[in-house]
Short mmCIF file of C-alpha atoms in Angstrom, two decimals:
data_model
loop_
_atom_site.label_atom_id
_atom_site.label_comp_id
_atom_site.label_asym_id
_atom_site.label_seq_id
_atom_site.Cartn_x
_atom_site.Cartn_y
_atom_site.Cartn_z
CA MET A 1422 -54.82 -38.60 58.42
CA GLN A 1423 -54.67 -35.36 60.50
CA LYS A 1424 -53.45 -32.52 58.23
CA ARG A 1425 -51.17 -29.60 59.38
CA GLN A 1426 -50.82 -26.26 58.30
CA ILE A 1427 -47.24 -25.61 58.42
CA GLY A 1428 -47.41 -21.88 58.15
CA SER A 1429 -46.18 -19.57 55.58
CA ALA A 1430 -42.88 -18.90 57.55
CA ALA A 1431 -42.16 -22.47 57.93
CA ARG A 1432 -38.68 -23.88 56.73
CA PRO A 1433 -39.02 -27.47 56.85
CA MET A 1434 -36.33 -28.26 54.14
CA ALA A 1435 -33.95 -25.85 56.49
CA ILE A 1436 -34.58 -27.74 59.39
CA ALA A 1437 -34.36 -30.85 57.97
CA ARG A 1438 -30.55 -30.27 56.73
CA TRP A 1439 -29.87 -28.85 60.07
CA LEU A 1440 -31.15 -31.67 61.99
CA GLU A 1441 -29.31 -34.12 59.59
CA ALA A 1442 -26.04 -32.02 60.50
CA VAL A 1443 -26.48 -32.77 64.00
CA ALA A 1444 -27.15 -36.28 63.20
CA PHE A 1445 -23.77 -36.45 61.38
CA VAL A 1446 -22.35 -34.87 64.51
CA VAL A 1447 -23.84 -37.30 66.82
CA VAL A 1448 -22.37 -40.39 64.73
CA LEU A 1449 -19.04 -38.72 64.94
CA ILE A 1450 -19.51 -38.68 68.71
CA VAL A 1451 -20.49 -42.17 68.88
CA LEU A 1452 -17.44 -43.36 66.76
CA VAL A 1453 -15.04 -41.00 69.06
CA GLY A 1454 -16.77 -42.49 72.19
CA GLY A 1455 -15.91 -46.00 71.03
CA ILE A 1456 -12.08 -45.14 70.48
CA THR A 1457 -12.40 -43.67 74.02
CA ARG A 1458 -13.47 -46.60 75.30
CA LEU A 1459 -11.30 -48.90 73.63
CA THR A 1460 -8.11 -46.97 74.26
CA GLU A 1461 -9.54 -46.75 78.26
CA SER A 1462 -9.39 -43.06 77.86
CA GLY A 1463 -12.67 -42.19 79.62
CA LEU A 1464 -11.16 -41.69 83.07
CA SER A 1465 -8.34 -39.50 82.02
CA ILE A 1466 -10.45 -36.29 82.94
CA THR A 1467 -11.53 -36.49 86.45
CA GLU A 1468 -13.66 -33.31 86.43
CA TRP A 1469 -16.70 -31.83 84.27
CA GLN A 1470 -15.82 -27.95 83.89
CA VAL A 1471 -18.31 -26.80 81.28
CA ALA A 1472 -16.64 -23.42 80.24
CA THR A 1473 -12.73 -24.02 81.28
CA GLY A 1474 -12.90 -27.57 80.11
CA ILE A 1475 -12.86 -26.53 76.58
CA LEU A 1476 -9.25 -25.96 76.31
CA PRO A 1477 -6.82 -28.80 77.16
CA PRO A 1478 -4.18 -28.13 79.58
CA MET A 1479 -1.71 -25.34 77.61
CA ASN A 1480 1.50 -25.68 79.50
CA ASP A 1481 3.74 -28.43 81.08
CA ALA A 1482 2.58 -27.47 84.97
CA ALA A 1483 -1.36 -27.72 83.83
CA TRP A 1484 -0.37 -31.12 82.20
CA GLN A 1485 1.13 -32.53 85.43
CA ALA A 1486 -1.90 -31.11 87.51
CA GLU A 1487 -4.06 -33.03 85.18
CA PHE A 1488 -1.72 -36.06 85.53
CA ALA A 1489 -1.66 -35.76 89.34
CA LYS A 1490 -5.69 -36.15 89.61
CA TYR A 1491 -5.63 -39.03 87.37
CA LYS A 1492 -2.91 -40.49 89.31
CA ALA A 1493 -5.51 -40.47 92.34
CA THR A 1494 -8.13 -42.67 90.51
CA PRO A 1495 -8.38 -46.43 90.96
CA GLU A 1496 -7.75 -46.99 87.35
CA TYR A 1497 -4.22 -45.49 87.60
CA ARG A 1498 -3.31 -46.92 91.10
CA LEU A 1499 -4.56 -50.56 90.11
CA GLU A 1500 -3.83 -50.62 86.50
CA ALA A 1501 -2.14 -47.96 84.58
CA SER A 1502 0.68 -47.53 87.23
CA LEU A 1503 1.68 -51.18 86.80
CA THR A 1504 2.67 -50.53 83.19
CA GLY A 1505 4.73 -47.70 83.78
CA MET A 1506 2.47 -44.95 82.37
CA THR A 1507 4.45 -41.95 81.22
CA LEU A 1508 3.03 -38.16 80.87
CA ALA A 1509 3.07 -38.84 77.21
CA ASP A 1510 0.86 -41.87 77.55
CA PHE A 1511 -1.51 -39.82 79.51
CA LYS A 1512 -1.49 -37.01 77.10
CA PHE A 1513 -2.72 -39.75 74.45
CA ILE A 1514 -5.89 -40.91 76.52
CA TYR A 1515 -6.58 -37.52 77.57
CA PHE A 1516 -6.92 -36.24 74.03
CA TRP A 1517 -9.45 -38.78 73.26
CA GLU A 1518 -11.60 -37.93 76.45
CA TRP A 1519 -11.30 -34.40 75.95
CA PHE A 1520 -12.18 -34.56 72.18
CA HIS A 1521 -15.19 -36.60 72.95
CA ARG A 1522 -16.26 -33.81 75.50
CA LEU A 1523 -15.48 -31.25 72.70
CA LEU A 1524 -17.94 -32.65 70.40
CA ALA A 1525 -20.75 -33.24 72.97
CA ARG A 1526 -20.45 -29.38 73.53
CA MET A 1527 -20.27 -28.77 69.74
CA VAL A 1528 -23.62 -30.81 69.33
CA GLY A 1529 -25.28 -28.80 72.13
CA LEU A 1530 -24.61 -25.83 70.58
CA LEU A 1531 -25.27 -27.00 67.05
CA TYR A 1532 -28.73 -27.76 67.90
CA ALA A 1533 -29.55 -25.14 70.76
CA ALA A 1534 -28.58 -22.19 68.63
CA PRO A 1535 -30.33 -22.75 65.37
CA LEU A 1536 -33.44 -24.06 67.45
CA VAL A 1537 -33.80 -20.64 69.08
CA TRP A 1538 -33.43 -19.04 65.76
CA PHE A 1539 -35.86 -21.18 63.97
CA TRP A 1540 -38.30 -20.80 66.81
CA VAL A 1541 -37.88 -16.91 66.61
CA LYS A 1542 -38.38 -16.56 62.97
CA GLY A 1543 -41.39 -19.06 63.29
CA ALA A 1544 -39.94 -21.30 60.89
CA ILE A 1545 -40.67 -24.47 62.87
CA PRO A 1546 -43.80 -26.03 61.57
CA ALA A 1547 -47.08 -26.35 63.56
CA GLY A 1548 -47.09 -29.12 66.04
CA PHE A 1549 -43.09 -29.98 65.85
CA LYS A 1550 -42.17 -27.63 68.75
CA PRO A 1551 -42.57 -29.67 71.59
CA ARG A 1552 -40.62 -32.41 69.79
CA MET A 1553 -37.86 -29.92 69.02
CA VAL A 1554 -37.77 -29.14 72.92
CA GLY A 1555 -37.82 -32.92 73.65
CA LEU A 1556 -34.88 -33.52 71.31
CA LEU A 1557 -32.74 -30.65 73.22
CA ALA A 1558 -33.85 -32.19 76.68
CA LEU A 1559 -32.77 -35.56 75.39
CA GLY A 1560 -29.29 -34.34 74.65
CA GLY A 1561 -28.69 -32.90 77.87
CA LEU A 1562 -30.04 -35.92 79.64
CA GLN A 1563 -27.53 -38.00 77.43
CA GLY A 1564 -24.64 -35.63 78.55
CA LEU A 1565 -25.67 -36.05 82.30
CA PHE A 1566 -25.60 -39.76 82.02
CA GLY A 1567 -21.75 -39.68 80.44
CA TRP A 1568 -20.77 -37.72 83.51
CA LEU A 1569 -22.58 -40.35 85.82
CA MET A 1570 -20.90 -42.90 83.85
CA VAL A 1571 -17.41 -41.22 84.54
CA GLN A 1572 -18.12 -40.87 88.23
CA SER A 1573 -18.81 -44.71 88.51
CA GLY A 1574 -15.13 -45.26 87.60
CA LEU A 1575 -13.63 -42.94 90.10
CA VAL A 1576 -14.86 -44.67 93.33
CA GLY A 1577 -13.81 -47.47 95.40
CA ASP A 1578 -11.63 -50.05 93.61
CA MET A 1579 -13.29 -49.49 90.42
CA THR A 1580 -10.83 -49.78 87.30
CA ASP A 1581 -13.75 -49.25 84.60
CA VAL A 1582 -16.78 -47.32 84.42
CA SER A 1583 -20.29 -49.17 85.19
CA HIS A 1584 -21.11 -51.09 81.93
CA PHE A 1585 -24.90 -50.28 83.07
CA ARG A 1586 -24.03 -46.74 83.02
CA LEU A 1587 -21.93 -47.01 79.85
CA SER A 1588 -24.87 -48.75 78.14
CA LEU A 1589 -27.50 -45.89 79.12
CA HIS A 1590 -25.15 -43.38 77.79
CA LEU A 1591 -24.57 -44.97 74.29
CA LEU A 1592 -28.06 -46.18 74.07
CA THR A 1593 -29.48 -42.49 74.77
CA ALA A 1594 -27.16 -41.42 72.21
CA LEU A 1595 -28.42 -43.77 69.41
CA LEU A 1596 -32.13 -42.82 70.67
CA LEU A 1597 -31.45 -39.23 70.08
CA LEU A 1598 -29.64 -40.12 66.62
CA GLY A 1599 -32.66 -42.11 65.50
CA LEU A 1600 -35.21 -39.43 66.56
CA LEU A 1601 -33.23 -36.69 64.81
CA VAL A 1602 -33.02 -38.74 61.80
CA TRP A 1603 -37.04 -39.52 61.93
CA THR A 1604 -37.79 -35.64 62.49
CA ALA A 1605 -35.65 -34.85 59.41
CA ARG A 1606 -37.71 -36.91 57.38
CA ASP A 1607 -40.70 -35.61 58.63
CA MET A 1608 -39.49 -32.21 57.71
CA ARG A 1609 -38.65 -33.64 54.21
CA ARG A 1610 -42.15 -34.95 53.75
CA LEU A 1611 -43.60 -31.79 54.49
CA VAL A 1612 -41.53 -30.05 51.63
CA ARG A 1613 -43.35 -32.75 49.53
CA GLU A 1614 -46.69 -32.70 51.18
CA PRO A 1615 -47.41 -29.60 52.89
CA GLY A 1616 -50.26 -30.80 54.64
CA ALA A 1617 -48.63 -34.18 55.97
CA GLY A 1618 -49.02 -35.14 59.37
CA ALA A 1619 -45.99 -36.71 61.33
CA ALA A 1620 -45.48 -40.36 60.42
CA PRO A 1621 -46.77 -42.93 62.52
CA LEU A 1622 -44.62 -45.72 64.35
CA THR A 1623 -45.92 -48.97 63.13
CA LEU A 1624 -46.19 -51.91 65.32
CA PRO A 1625 -43.76 -54.13 63.17
CA ALA A 1626 -41.26 -51.44 62.89
CA ALA A 1627 -41.57 -51.00 66.94
CA LEU A 1628 -40.80 -54.71 67.16
CA VAL A 1629 -37.81 -54.46 64.90
CA ALA A 1630 -36.56 -51.72 67.24
CA GLY A 1631 -36.95 -53.95 69.88
CA VAL A 1632 -34.81 -56.65 68.63
CA LEU A 1633 -32.41 -54.26 67.55
CA PHE A 1634 -32.34 -52.52 71.07
CA VAL A 1635 -31.32 -55.95 72.45
CA GLN A 1636 -28.38 -56.28 70.21
CA LEU A 1637 -27.06 -52.76 70.80
CA LEU A 1638 -27.62 -53.19 74.70
CA LEU A 1639 -25.55 -56.59 74.54
CA GLY A 1640 -22.94 -54.63 72.46
CA ALA A 1641 -22.62 -51.81 75.08
CA TRP A 1642 -22.17 -54.53 77.85
CA VAL A 1643 -19.28 -56.33 75.74
CA ALA A 1644 -17.73 -53.02 75.38
CA GLY A 1645 -17.89 -52.22 79.20
CA LEU A 1646 -16.89 -55.41 80.37
CA ASN A 1647 -14.08 -55.89 77.75
CA ALA A 1648 -15.76 -59.15 76.80
CA GLY A 1649 -14.41 -58.71 73.30
CA HIS A 1650 -11.39 -60.23 74.42
CA ALA A 1651 -13.19 -63.58 75.87
CA ALA A 1652 -12.42 -65.17 72.46
CA TYR A 1653 -10.53 -64.52 69.49
CA ASP A 1654 -11.83 -67.31 67.14
CA TRP A 1655 -15.18 -67.46 65.10
CA PRO A 1656 -17.76 -69.10 64.77
CA LEU A 1657 -16.64 -70.93 67.63
CA MET A 1658 -15.60 -69.66 71.25
CA ASN A 1659 -11.92 -70.95 72.16
CA GLY A 1660 -12.65 -73.99 70.43
CA ARG A 1661 -16.41 -74.39 71.55
CA LEU A 1662 -19.86 -73.81 70.35
CA VAL A 1663 -20.88 -72.66 73.62
CA PRO A 1664 -18.63 -71.24 76.07
CA GLU A 1665 -18.16 -72.74 79.70
CA LEU A 1666 -20.15 -70.52 82.02
CA ASP A 1667 -20.68 -70.39 85.72
CA PHE A 1668 -23.96 -69.67 87.38
CA SER A 1669 -22.53 -70.03 90.78
CA SER A 1670 -23.43 -66.12 91.37
CA GLY A 1671 -26.95 -66.68 90.15
CA PHE A 1672 -28.61 -66.75 86.53
CA LEU A 1673 -29.22 -62.97 86.63
CA TRP A 1674 -25.79 -61.77 87.72
CA THR A 1675 -24.24 -64.32 84.96
CA LEU A 1676 -26.54 -62.69 82.38
CA THR A 1677 -25.43 -59.31 83.20
CA HIS A 1678 -21.79 -59.72 84.24
CA ASP A 1679 -20.29 -62.59 82.55
CA PRO A 1680 -18.21 -61.74 79.58
CA PHE A 1681 -18.20 -65.15 78.00
CA LEU A 1682 -21.82 -65.41 78.10
CA LEU A 1683 -22.39 -61.66 76.94
CA HIS A 1684 -19.85 -62.40 74.13
CA PHE A 1685 -21.80 -65.63 73.03
CA LEU A 1686 -25.22 -63.75 72.98
CA HIS A 1687 -23.95 -60.61 71.27
CA ARG A 1688 -22.87 -62.88 68.41
CA TRP A 1689 -25.67 -65.00 68.13
CA TRP A 1690 -28.58 -62.37 68.79
CA ALA A 1691 -27.11 -60.72 65.90
CA TRP A 1692 -28.59 -63.23 63.50
CA ILE A 1693 -32.08 -62.55 64.92
CA ALA A 1694 -31.73 -58.94 64.53
CA VAL A 1695 -30.42 -59.39 60.86
CA ALA A 1696 -33.58 -61.23 60.19
CA ALA A 1697 -35.49 -58.63 61.79
CA LEU A 1698 -33.79 -55.96 59.85
CA VAL A 1699 -34.38 -57.96 56.48
CA TYR A 1700 -37.95 -57.92 57.08
CA LEU A 1701 -38.11 -54.07 57.48
CA ALA A 1702 -36.16 -53.73 54.67
CA ARG A 1703 -38.81 -55.66 52.40
CA ARG A 1704 -41.35 -54.01 54.15
CA VAL A 1705 -40.29 -50.59 52.70
CA ARG A 1706 -38.38 -52.14 49.45
CA LYS A 1707 -41.12 -50.83 46.97
CA SER A 1708 -41.95 -47.29 48.85
CA ASP A 1709 -38.53 -46.36 49.56
CA ARG A 1710 -35.78 -48.51 47.95
CA ARG A 1711 -32.96 -45.97 49.08
CA ALA A 1712 -33.90 -47.05 52.74
CA SER A 1713 -34.25 -50.60 52.17
CA ILE A 1714 -30.68 -50.55 50.43
CA ALA A 1715 -29.20 -48.55 53.52
CA VAL A 1716 -30.52 -50.96 56.00
CA HIS A 1717 -29.15 -53.94 54.04
CA THR A 1718 -25.87 -52.44 53.74
CA ALA A 1719 -25.53 -51.28 57.40
CA PHE A 1720 -26.29 -54.51 58.90
CA GLY A 1721 -24.07 -56.45 56.19
CA VAL A 1722 -20.93 -54.38 56.73
CA MET A 1723 -21.48 -54.33 60.68
CA ILE A 1724 -21.54 -58.22 60.76
CA LEU A 1725 -18.31 -58.45 58.98
CA LEU A 1726 -16.84 -55.79 60.87
CA GLY A 1727 -18.14 -57.64 64.06
CA ILE A 1728 -16.48 -60.98 62.99
CA ALA A 1729 -13.08 -58.90 61.90
CA THR A 1730 -13.03 -57.23 65.44
CA VAL A 1731 -13.08 -60.76 67.12
CA MET A 1732 -10.40 -62.33 64.71
CA THR A 1733 -8.09 -59.30 64.92
CA GLU A 1734 -8.16 -59.66 68.87
CA VAL A 1735 -10.14 -56.24 69.14
CA SER A 1736 -8.09 -54.05 66.82
CA LEU A 1737 -8.59 -50.49 67.84
CA TRP A 1738 -9.64 -49.30 64.28
CA VAL A 1739 -11.72 -52.28 63.31
CA ALA A 1740 -13.61 -52.47 66.49
CA ALA A 1741 -14.07 -48.41 66.29
CA ALA A 1742 -15.40 -48.90 62.57
CA HIS A 1743 -17.88 -51.63 64.16
CA GLN A 1744 -19.10 -49.03 66.61
CA LEU A 1745 -19.26 -46.23 63.73
CA THR A 1746 -21.45 -48.88 61.64
CA GLY A 1747 -23.76 -49.60 64.53
CA ALA A 1748 -24.63 -45.88 64.48
CA LEU A 1749 -25.06 -45.68 60.89
CA LEU A 1750 -27.24 -49.03 61.23
CA VAL A 1751 -29.43 -47.02 63.95
CA ALA A 1752 -29.87 -44.03 61.39
CA SER A 1753 -30.65 -46.53 58.52
CA THR A 1754 -33.43 -48.44 60.68
CA ALA A 1755 -34.94 -45.05 61.78
CA TRP A 1756 -35.44 -43.99 58.20
CA ALA A 1757 -36.83 -47.29 57.09
CA MET A 1758 -39.16 -47.35 60.25
CA HIS A 1759 -40.13 -43.66 59.08
CA SER A 1760 -40.84 -44.62 55.52
CA ASP A 1761 -42.76 -48.02 56.86
CA GLY A 1762 -44.89 -45.49 58.86
CA VAL A 1763 -45.75 -43.13 55.69
CA ARG A 1764 -46.37 -46.26 53.77
CA VAL A 1765 -49.11 -47.81 55.86
CA GLN A 1766 -50.39 -44.40 56.58
CA GLU A 1767 -50.88 -43.49 52.82
CA LYS A 1768 -52.32 -46.95 52.20
CA ARG A 1769 -55.14 -46.16 55.11
CA VAL A 1770 -55.80 -42.85 53.27
CA SER A 1771 -56.10 -44.41 49.92
CA ALA A 1772 -58.63 -47.22 51.40
CA GLN A 1773 -60.59 -44.43 53.01
CA LEU A 1774 -60.86 -42.25 49.68
CA ALA A 1775 -61.68 -45.47 47.57
#
């Protein structure tokens, strides 16, 4: 195992707590992003204004101007106008998109400002500066994906954003969350073992992450295509085990666009993901029991909330809780994956010393 000299000025515990605080806000962003999608609020703000967009409209004239911009969107012309949307209705959806963007700005500041401070003070342990910069870049990229997602719903006759861009935006946020947790665990390990290197990614953990990725991707597509409304019964779908499918547009198109197939796959791939997560949790049960418990708890609650989301006909707060638990599952899985890397690394060192 490669040892690192962390330096006398290094403050790994302070950095760990900072990264965990950033991770908490990312979880909150994922929750608010889910509510934004569920309330169809994402296209209510048609421009990206870095500075002036921090404040919402402050008077009636400003609200009317924002509402006029929204009225020019395909979503309003082809959907919202048919339901008789009022200014009060618009203010409701505007709030969720504005709050989502505000949190994104906050997490950027919460990460960038302390990073500069830790860097100037020489508090970042040796070897970790590139990773810290990489996390900053990934956060910026995730924000860019968010704006590209919004843009996709402002053209032509699109009444929703592209579900492909939505999945890219969400999965990048979850990747950022996992890496924040992983790096925080590395920092905490440095507190216990000042000479410890970064934990490696083991092949079994990587395979589990791949299985979970598929489930999260399917979930993002289900959200983007409103496929949660394809069936409100469980375990059957509209009284059938396998829904009726139309492959006339080609297998690939159906696989990536058909709400019934995606809903079906999301339901049943979940159990493959559960099996993979149980395997990971058992691998770290002895070395890190808390991580094992966290993984079991997260996927258990997520499965129950997923079923409840279907049977409540996609109740806003049940569905939002389902997405929140998904973010917590990613954080828990990253924790367990890190613990598995530490376990394997320490086992190898013990074998070399024997």
